[in-house]
Amino acid sequence: MNYAAIKTTDVANGTGVRVSLFVSGCRRHCKGCFNSETWDFNFGNLFDDKAMQEILTALDHDYIEGFSLLGGEPFEPENREEVKRILNEVRGRFPNKTIWCYTGNRYENLIDDARDIIELLDVMIDGEFVEEKKNLRLKFRGSENQRIIDVKKSLESGCVIEME
Ligand code: SF4
């Protein structure tokens, strides 16, 4: 899996100060995508041990609230295995930090075959970016159709529960 960027002090993609990873590869091609260079699976650099270590080192501060995963599309089939490995590593090392993940897919379409990844998340922002529903006042999401999902509550209840 390739990745476009690692941000070590991101305040835009989740609560608090976070470490963010932008993975490469997305077939959705939403009109007005904020990050279209990451559509190419070969964009950026190979995610290697050095990149993993960079993330773990950046997370190891009290002021970092958690880890955010963006794209590109973390749930593209080519990315899932590496994404799961990264999330397991982060979850194992920092069990008290939160993990957020952005996807252009819908929770309902992913839960059956990507449950193992979803179970590693605290929050999922789902849904493709719809330019006609773009709203700059929204927090943590680009368009009104996207949802900020409380993953633990959704898994427990068996239906999608959005954050308040
Ligand atoms: S899913 Fe995300 S990365 Fe993919 S095209 Fe849509 S906005 Fe861009």
Coordinates of C-alpha atoms and ligand atoms in Angstrom, one line a residue:
M1 CA 0.0 0.0 0.0
N2 CA 1.2 3.5 -0.8
Y3 CA 0.4 6.6 1.2
A4 CA 0.3 10.2 0.4
A5 CA 1.1 11.8 3.7
I6 CA 1.5 11.5 7.5
K7 CA 0.5 14.5 9.6
T8 CA 1.8 14.5 13.1
T9 CA -0.4 17.4 14.5
D10 CA -3.7 17.3 12.6
V11 CA -6.6 19.4 14.1
A12 CA -9.0 19.1 11.2
N13 CA -9.8 15.4 11.0
G14 CA -11.3 14.4 14.4
T15 CA -11.3 15.7 17.9
G16 CA -8.2 17.2 19.6
V17 CA -4.8 17.0 18.1
R18 CA -4.3 13.8 16.1
V19 CA -1.8 11.9 14.0
S20 CA -3.2 11.3 10.5
L21 CA -2.4 8.9 7.7
F22 CA -3.6 9.6 4.1
V23 CA -3.5 6.3 2.1
S24 CA -3.3 6.2 -1.7
G25 CA -6.0 4.7 -4.0
C26 CA -9.6 5.5 -4.5
R27 CA -11.9 4.4 -7.3
R28 CA -14.9 6.5 -6.2
H29 CA -13.8 9.7 -7.9
C30 CA -16.3 12.1 -6.2
K31 CA -16.8 15.3 -8.0
G32 CA -14.9 18.0 -6.1
C33 CA -12.8 15.6 -4.1
F34 CA -10.4 17.4 -1.8
N35 CA -7.6 15.0 -2.4
S36 CA -7.8 13.7 -6.0
E37 CA -4.1 13.1 -6.3
T38 CA -4.6 10.1 -4.0
W39 CA -6.9 8.4 -6.4
D40 CA -3.8 6.7 -7.9
F41 CA -2.8 3.6 -6.0
N42 CA 0.8 4.3 -6.9
F43 CA 0.8 7.9 -5.6
G44 CA 3.2 8.8 -2.8
N45 CA 5.4 6.3 -1.0
L46 CA 5.3 2.7 0.0
F47 CA 4.0 2.3 3.5
D48 CA 7.0 0.6 5.2
D49 CA 8.3 0.0 8.7
K50 CA 9.8 3.5 8.8
A51 CA 6.4 5.0 8.1
M52 CA 4.8 2.8 10.8
Q53 CA 7.5 3.9 13.3
E54 CA 6.9 7.6 12.4
I55 CA 3.2 7.2 13.3
L56 CA 3.9 5.3 16.5
T57 CA 6.5 7.9 17.6
A58 CA 4.2 10.8 16.8
L59 CA 1.3 9.2 18.7
D60 CA 3.4 8.8 21.8
H61 CA 2.6 12.2 23.4
D62 CA 0.0 13.0 26.0
Y63 CA -1.3 15.9 23.8
I64 CA -2.2 13.5 21.0
E65 CA -5.8 12.4 21.3
G66 CA -5.7 9.7 18.6
F67 CA -5.1 8.5 15.1
S68 CA -7.1 9.4 12.0
L69 CA -7.1 7.4 8.8
L70 CA -8.0 9.0 5.5
G71 CA -7.4 8.7 1.8
G72 CA -7.8 7.9 -0.8
E73 CA -9.9 5.1 0.4
P74 CA -8.8 2.9 3.3
F75 CA -11.4 0.3 2.5
E76 CA -10.3 -0.3 -1.1
P77 CA -9.6 -4.1 -1.3
E78 CA -5.9 -3.5 -2.1
N79 CA -5.5 -1.5 1.1
R80 CA -7.5 -3.5 3.7
E81 CA -4.8 -5.9 4.8
E82 CA -2.2 -3.2 5.4
V83 CA -4.8 -0.9 7.0
K84 CA -5.8 -3.7 9.4
R85 CA -2.1 -4.2 10.3
I86 CA -1.7 -0.5 11.0
L87 CA -4.8 -0.2 13.1
N88 CA -3.9 -3.3 15.1
E89 CA -0.5 -1.9 15.8
V90 CA -1.9 1.5 16.9
R91 CA -4.7 -0.1 19.0
G92 CA -2.2 -2.4 20.7
R93 CA 0.3 0.3 21.5
F94 CA -2.1 3.0 22.4
P95 CA -5.4 1.4 23.7
N96 CA -6.6 4.7 25.3
K97 CA -6.3 6.8 22.1
T98 CA -9.2 7.0 19.7
I99 CA -9.1 5.9 16.1
W100 CA -11.2 7.7 13.4
C101 CA -11.5 6.5 9.8
Y102 CA -12.9 8.3 6.8
T103 CA -14.5 6.3 3.9
G104 CA -16.4 7.1 0.8
N105 CA -18.4 3.9 1.3
R106 CA -21.3 3.4 3.6
Y107 CA -21.1 1.6 7.0
E108 CA -23.9 -0.7 5.9
N109 CA -22.0 -1.8 2.8
L110 CA -18.8 -2.5 4.7
I111 CA -20.0 -4.2 7.9
D112 CA -20.3 -7.7 6.5
D113 CA -17.0 -8.1 4.8
A114 CA -14.8 -5.5 6.7
R115 CA -16.1 -6.0 10.2
D116 CA -12.6 -6.9 11.4
I117 CA -11.4 -3.5 10.4
I118 CA -14.5 -1.6 11.7
E119 CA -14.1 -3.3 15.1
L120 CA -10.7 -1.5 15.4
L121 CA -12.3 1.9 15.0
D122 CA -14.0 4.3 17.4
V123 CA -15.5 6.7 14.9
M124 CA -16.2 6.3 11.2
I125 CA -17.1 9.2 8.8
D126 CA -18.8 7.5 6.0
G127 CA -20.3 8.4 2.6
E128 CA -18.9 9.9 -0.6
F129 CA -18.3 13.6 -0.9
V130 CA -21.3 15.2 -2.7
E131 CA -20.4 18.6 -4.0
E132 CA -24.0 19.8 -4.1
K133 CA -24.3 19.0 -0.4
K134 CA -21.0 20.7 0.5
N135 CA -21.2 22.7 3.7
L136 CA -18.2 24.5 5.1
R137 CA -19.8 24.9 8.5
L138 CA -19.8 21.1 9.1
K139 CA -17.3 19.8 11.6
F140 CA -15.0 17.0 10.5
R141 CA -16.9 16.3 7.2
G142 CA -17.3 17.9 3.8
S143 CA -20.9 17.3 2.7
E144 CA -24.2 16.9 4.6
N145 CA -24.8 13.3 3.5
Q146 CA -21.8 12.1 5.4
R147 CA -22.3 10.7 8.9
I148 CA -20.1 10.7 12.0
I149 CA -20.7 7.3 13.3
D150 CA -20.1 6.0 16.9
V151 CA -18.7 2.6 15.9
K152 CA -18.8 1.0 19.3
K153 CA -22.4 1.8 19.9
S154 CA -23.3 0.9 16.3
L155 CA -21.7 -2.5 16.7
E156 CA -23.4 -3.1 20.0
S157 CA -26.9 -2.2 18.7
G158 CA -26.6 -3.6 15.2
C159 CA -27.7 -0.4 13.5
V160 CA -25.9 2.9 12.7
I161 CA -25.7 5.3 15.6
E162 CA -24.3 8.7 14.8
M163 CA -22.3 10.8 17.3
E164 CA -24.3 13.6 19.1
Ligands
SF4_1 S1 -14.1 8.8 -1.5 FE1 -12.8 10.5 -0.6 S2 -10.8 10.3 -1.7 FE2 -12.3 9.1 -2.8 S3 -13.0 10.5 -4.4 FE3 -14.4 10.6 -2.7 S4 -13.7 12.4 -1.5 FE4 -12.0 11.7 -2.8

